[in-house]
Coordinates of C-alpha atoms and ligand atoms in Angstrom, one line a residue:
M1 CA 0.0 0.0 0.0
K2 CA 1.5 3.3 -1.1
Q3 CA -1.0 5.7 0.7
F4 CA -4.3 5.4 2.6
I5 CA -6.7 8.1 1.6
S6 CA -9.8 6.2 0.5
A7 CA -11.2 2.7 -0.2
H8 CA -9.6 3.0 -3.6
D9 CA -6.1 2.5 -2.0
V10 CA -7.1 -1.0 -0.8
S11 CA -7.0 -3.8 -3.3
D12 CA -8.7 -6.4 -1.0
I13 CA -10.7 -5.0 1.9
D14 CA -11.4 -8.4 3.4
A15 CA -7.7 -9.2 3.4
L16 CA -7.0 -5.9 5.2
V17 CA -9.7 -6.7 7.8
D18 CA -8.2 -10.2 8.3
L19 CA -4.8 -8.6 8.9
A20 CA -6.4 -6.1 11.4
L21 CA -8.1 -9.0 13.3
A22 CA -4.8 -10.9 13.4
F23 CA -3.2 -7.9 15.1
K24 CA -6.1 -7.9 17.5
Q25 CA -5.2 -11.5 18.4
D26 CA -1.5 -10.7 18.7
P27 CA -0.7 -7.0 18.9
W28 CA 3.0 -7.4 19.0
K29 CA 3.4 -10.0 16.2
R30 CA 5.3 -7.5 14.1
E31 CA 6.9 -5.4 16.8
T32 CA 10.1 -4.8 14.9
L33 CA 8.6 -4.0 11.5
G34 CA 8.8 -0.2 12.2
Q35 CA 12.1 -0.1 14.0
R36 CA 14.0 3.1 13.1
K37 CA 11.0 4.4 11.2
R38 CA 9.0 7.5 12.2
I39 CA 5.5 8.6 11.5
G40 CA 4.5 12.2 11.9
C41 CA 0.8 12.7 12.8
L42 CA -0.3 16.2 11.9
F43 CA -3.6 17.5 13.3
L44 CA -5.2 20.6 11.8
N45 CA -8.3 19.8 13.9
P46 CA -9.0 18.1 17.3
S47 CA -9.1 14.3 17.8
M48 CA -9.1 11.8 20.6
R49 CA -9.6 8.3 19.1
T50 CA -7.7 8.8 15.9
R51 CA -4.8 10.4 17.6
L52 CA -4.4 7.8 20.4
S53 CA -5.2 4.7 18.4
T54 CA -2.6 5.7 15.7
Q55 CA 0.0 6.2 18.4
V56 CA -0.8 2.9 20.0
A57 CA -0.7 1.1 16.6
A58 CA 2.6 2.7 15.7
R59 CA 4.2 1.8 19.0
Q60 CA 3.1 -1.9 18.6
L61 CA 4.9 -1.9 15.2
G62 CA 8.0 -0.5 16.9
M63 CA 7.7 2.9 15.2
D64 CA 8.4 6.3 16.7
C65 CA 5.2 8.4 16.5
I66 CA 5.4 12.2 16.7
I67 CA 2.3 14.3 17.1
F68 CA 2.1 17.8 15.8
N69 CA -1.0 19.8 16.4
V70 CA -0.4 22.1 13.4
G71 CA -3.8 23.8 13.8
A72 CA -3.1 24.9 17.4
E73 CA 0.7 25.1 17.6
G74 CA 2.2 25.4 14.1
W75 CA 2.6 28.2 11.6
A76 CA -0.7 28.8 9.7
L77 CA -0.2 26.9 6.4
E78 CA -1.1 28.2 3.0
F79 CA -2.4 25.6 0.5
E80 CA -3.3 27.6 -2.6
D81 CA -0.9 27.6 -5.5
E82 CA 0.5 31.0 -6.4
A83 CA -1.0 32.6 -3.3
I84 CA 0.2 36.1 -2.5
M85 CA 0.7 35.5 1.2
S86 CA -0.1 38.9 2.6
G87 CA -2.9 37.6 4.9
N88 CA -2.8 35.3 7.9
T89 CA -1.0 32.3 6.5
V90 CA 2.7 32.2 7.3
E91 CA 4.2 29.2 5.5
H92 CA 3.3 27.5 2.2
I93 CA 2.7 23.8 2.0
R94 CA 5.3 23.7 -0.8
D95 CA 7.9 24.7 1.7
A96 CA 6.6 22.9 4.8
A97 CA 5.8 19.4 3.4
P98 CA 9.2 18.7 2.0
V99 CA 10.8 19.6 5.3
M100 CA 8.4 17.2 7.2
A101 CA 9.2 14.5 4.6
M102 CA 12.9 14.8 5.7
Y103 CA 11.9 14.1 9.4
F104 CA 9.4 11.3 8.8
D105 CA 9.0 8.0 6.8
I106 CA 5.2 8.3 6.8
L107 CA 3.0 11.4 7.2
A108 CA -0.5 11.1 8.6
I109 CA -2.8 14.1 8.4
R110 CA -6.2 15.2 9.8
T111 CA -7.9 18.0 8.0
F112 CA -11.5 19.2 8.1
P113 CA -13.8 20.8 5.6
G114 CA -14.6 24.5 5.9
L115 CA -18.3 23.7 5.0
K116 CA -18.5 27.1 3.2
N117 CA -17.6 26.2 -0.4
R118 CA -18.4 22.7 -1.6
D119 CA -16.0 22.7 -4.6
D120 CA -13.1 23.7 -2.3
D121 CA -13.8 21.0 0.2
Y122 CA -14.5 18.3 -2.3
S123 CA -11.3 19.1 -4.2
E124 CA -9.5 17.8 -1.1
L125 CA -6.9 20.5 -1.5
Y126 CA -5.2 20.1 1.9
I127 CA -4.5 16.4 1.7
S128 CA -3.7 16.5 -2.1
Q129 CA -1.1 19.2 -1.5
F130 CA 0.5 17.2 1.3
I131 CA 0.7 14.2 -1.1
R132 CA 2.0 16.3 -3.9
F133 CA 4.8 18.1 -2.0
A134 CA 5.8 15.5 0.7
G135 CA 6.6 12.7 -1.7
I136 CA 6.4 10.1 1.1
P137 CA 3.4 7.8 2.0
V138 CA 0.4 9.8 3.4
V139 CA -2.3 8.4 5.6
S140 CA -5.6 10.2 6.1
L141 CA -6.6 10.7 9.7
E142 CA -9.8 12.2 8.2
S143 CA -10.0 14.6 5.3
A144 CA -12.6 17.1 4.1
T145 CA -14.8 14.4 2.5
L146 CA -13.7 11.0 3.9
H147 CA -12.6 9.2 7.1
P148 CA -11.0 5.9 5.8
L149 CA -9.5 4.7 9.1
Q150 CA -13.0 5.0 10.7
S151 CA -14.6 3.1 7.9
L152 CA -12.1 0.3 7.9
T153 CA -12.7 0.0 11.6
D154 CA -16.4 -0.2 11.0
I155 CA -16.1 -3.0 8.6
I156 CA -13.7 -4.8 11.0
T157 CA -16.3 -4.5 13.7
I158 CA -19.1 -5.7 11.5
R159 CA -17.0 -8.7 10.3
E160 CA -16.3 -9.5 14.0
C161 CA -20.0 -9.4 14.8
I162 CA -20.9 -11.6 11.8
R163 CA -18.4 -14.2 12.9
E164 CA -20.0 -14.3 16.4
D165 CA -23.6 -14.6 15.1
A166 CA -24.7 -17.9 13.6
S167 CA -27.8 -16.2 12.1
L168 CA -25.5 -14.2 9.8
A169 CA -23.5 -17.2 8.6
N170 CA -25.5 -17.8 5.4
R171 CA -26.8 -14.3 4.4
K172 CA -25.5 -10.8 3.9
P173 CA -26.2 -8.5 6.9
K174 CA -28.4 -5.5 6.3
I175 CA -26.6 -2.3 7.3
V176 CA -28.6 0.9 7.6
L177 CA -26.8 4.3 7.7
T178 CA -29.3 6.7 9.3
W179 CA -29.0 10.5 9.5
A180 CA -29.5 11.9 13.1
P181 CA -30.1 15.4 14.4
H182 CA -27.3 17.6 15.6
V183 CA -26.9 21.1 17.0
K184 CA -24.1 22.1 14.5
P185 CA -23.6 21.6 10.8
L186 CA -21.2 18.6 10.5
P187 CA -19.1 17.4 7.6
Q188 CA -20.3 14.6 5.3
C189 CA -17.0 12.7 5.8
V190 CA -18.1 9.8 7.9
A191 CA -21.3 9.2 5.9
N192 CA -19.5 9.5 2.6
S193 CA -16.8 7.2 3.8
T194 CA -19.2 4.6 5.2
A195 CA -21.0 4.5 1.9
Q196 CA -17.8 4.3 -0.1
W197 CA -16.4 1.5 2.0
V198 CA -19.6 -0.6 2.4
N199 CA -20.2 -0.4 -1.3
A200 CA -16.6 -1.3 -2.1
W201 CA -16.6 -4.1 0.4
G202 CA -19.8 -5.6 -1.1
G203 CA -20.5 -7.8 1.9
A204 CA -23.9 -6.3 2.9
E205 CA -27.3 -5.2 1.8
F206 CA -26.9 -1.4 2.3
V207 CA -29.6 1.2 2.9
I208 CA -29.1 4.9 3.6
T209 CA -31.9 6.8 5.2
H210 CA -32.1 10.6 5.7
P211 CA -34.7 13.4 5.5
E212 CA -35.2 15.0 2.1
D213 CA -32.5 17.6 1.3
Y214 CA -29.7 15.5 3.0
E215 CA -28.7 13.6 -0.1
L216 CA -25.0 12.8 -0.2
D217 CA -22.7 12.9 -3.1
E218 CA -23.7 10.1 -5.5
Q219 CA -20.0 9.2 -6.2
F220 CA -20.0 7.6 -2.7
T221 CA -23.6 6.4 -2.4
R222 CA -24.1 4.7 -5.8
G223 CA -25.1 1.1 -5.1
A224 CA -26.9 1.8 -1.9
T225 CA -30.7 2.0 -1.5
I226 CA -31.8 5.5 -0.4
M227 CA -35.0 5.9 1.7
H228 CA -36.5 9.0 3.3
D229 CA -38.8 6.9 5.6
Q230 CA -36.5 5.9 8.5
D231 CA -39.0 3.4 10.0
E232 CA -39.3 1.6 6.7
A233 CA -35.5 1.6 6.2
L234 CA -34.8 0.1 9.7
K235 CA -37.0 -3.0 9.1
D236 CA -34.9 -6.2 9.5
A237 CA -31.6 -4.2 9.9
D238 CA -28.7 -6.1 11.5
F239 CA -26.5 -3.0 12.0
V240 CA -27.7 0.6 12.3
Y241 CA -25.0 3.2 11.8
V242 CA -26.1 6.6 13.3
K243 CA -24.5 9.8 12.0
N244 CA -25.4 13.4 11.4
W245 CA -24.3 15.3 8.4
S246 CA -25.1 18.7 7.0
T247 CA -26.6 19.3 3.5
Y248 CA -24.5 18.5 0.5
Q249 CA -26.6 20.3 -2.3
D250 CA -27.1 23.6 -0.6
Y251 CA -23.8 23.0 1.0
G252 CA -23.0 22.9 4.8
K253 CA -26.5 23.8 6.1
I254 CA -28.9 22.4 8.6
Y255 CA -32.4 22.1 7.1
C256 CA -34.6 19.7 8.9
N257 CA -33.4 19.0 12.4
D258 CA -36.4 16.9 13.5
P259 CA -35.7 15.3 16.9
G260 CA -37.9 12.5 15.7
W261 CA -34.9 11.2 13.7
M262 CA -33.0 10.4 16.9
L263 CA -32.8 6.6 17.2
T264 CA -34.7 5.1 20.2
A265 CA -35.2 1.6 21.5
D266 CA -38.7 1.7 20.2
K267 CA -37.4 2.3 16.7
L268 CA -35.1 -0.7 17.0
K269 CA -38.1 -3.1 17.5
T270 CA -38.5 -3.8 13.8
T271 CA -34.8 -4.6 13.4
R272 CA -33.1 -8.0 13.8
Q273 CA -31.8 -6.9 17.3
A274 CA -29.6 -4.6 15.4
R275 CA -26.2 -3.5 16.8
V276 CA -26.0 0.3 16.9
M277 CA -22.9 2.0 15.7
H278 CA -21.5 5.5 15.9
C279 CA -18.0 6.8 15.2
L280 CA -18.0 9.0 18.4
P281 CA -17.9 11.6 19.7
V282 CA -21.7 11.5 20.1
R283 CA -24.1 14.1 21.4
R284 CA -26.2 12.1 23.9
N285 CA -30.0 12.5 23.6
V286 CA -29.6 14.6 20.5
E287 CA -28.0 12.1 18.0
L288 CA -28.5 9.0 20.0
S289 CA -30.5 8.3 23.2
D290 CA -29.0 7.2 26.5
E291 CA -31.2 4.2 26.5
I292 CA -29.5 2.9 23.4
L293 CA -25.9 4.0 24.1
D294 CA -26.1 2.4 27.6
S295 CA -27.7 -0.8 26.3
P296 CA -26.3 -4.1 24.9
S297 CA -27.4 -2.9 21.4
S298 CA -24.6 -0.3 21.3
I299 CA -21.3 -1.5 20.0
V300 CA -19.7 2.0 19.9
T301 CA -17.0 1.2 22.4
R302 CA -16.0 -1.9 20.5
Q303 CA -15.9 0.1 17.4
A304 CA -13.6 2.7 18.9
S305 CA -11.3 0.0 20.4
N306 CA -11.0 -1.5 16.9
R307 CA -9.4 1.8 15.7
V308 CA -6.1 0.5 16.9
W309 CA -6.2 -2.6 14.7
A310 CA -7.3 -0.7 11.6
A311 CA -4.4 1.7 12.0
Q312 CA -2.0 -1.1 12.7
A313 CA -3.0 -3.0 9.6
V314 CA -2.7 0.1 7.4
L315 CA 0.7 1.1 8.8
S316 CA 2.1 -2.4 8.5
E317 CA 1.1 -2.5 4.9
I318 CA 2.8 0.8 4.2
L319 CA 5.9 -0.3 6.1
D320 CA 6.0 -3.5 4.1
E321 CA 5.8 -1.4 0.9
L322 CA 8.7 0.8 2.2
A323 CA 10.8 -2.3 3.0
R324 CA 10.3 -3.5 -0.6
K325 CA 11.8 -0.3 -2.0
Ligands
CP401 N1 -14.2 9.0 15.4 C1 -13.1 9.8 15.4 O1 -12.4 10.0 14.4 O2 -12.9 10.3 16.7 P1 -11.8 11.5 17.0 O3 -12.3 12.7 16.3 O4 -11.8 11.6 18.5 O5 -10.5 11.1 16.5

């Protein structure tokens, strides 16, 4: 693996999931693979799970992991080509990225969309400029439009649950991605990424449900069934993935914020005792009710714990590629 930005960087998702599950069985099985290698994790935005799980994963591969909170502690970076830097930005990515590439073997980056201009966000300018000017493998720790480590984790978690459930031995599980209310306009990253990965994986019947006006970009959802009736969508679900996102067409807005879209135990009654997923952090009793989060239906902690194995599988694949050079 040369980089990890989206599902398109993975030739065999099931094989990568198998590798992650093997690391879960034996975290230290390749503890010398990353010896004398360094990963720089750059955060332009806050993080808890992504930051800590990547550090733990790197450590278990013997790598040195250096965290740099660029957004809070670094020089303000300019990403536009030919910018006249007379404003607030201090250093151009053309100058900063090659320097970082001298310090590290792998660069991992978290960016975030501005949610002001859709074309800007969907051009993935930040992460593409890092890839362009660093010239070393780049791992997305969440970008403007996608969150691949989260989605790999989610498929790992679903595969684990399938393995433990005899009723899922001979049929594809039904996964429902449902929109949920929120107090702030959030990016579409996790929803886009879930759609991209579940479609690419192909191991499930996949339904997306959201209020009208919350359509996602078709490049990610193509292949999924889209429904505006949440109750109908939830019928017979094995997994319900709850996530808010802001509007894509009239970009970055909150239209409907109907609290009736919050998942409750009552709504789960028509499912096949569905496991409830969320990437976290979650706004309790806005996005998801206490009664679900604190019940056996919720697998959100297991999901978050699997972030380590997803990161470890990806880093080990990139380290193997570096070793072949
Ligand atoms: N799910 C997720 O990416 O969590 P953090 O923002 O805390 O990293």
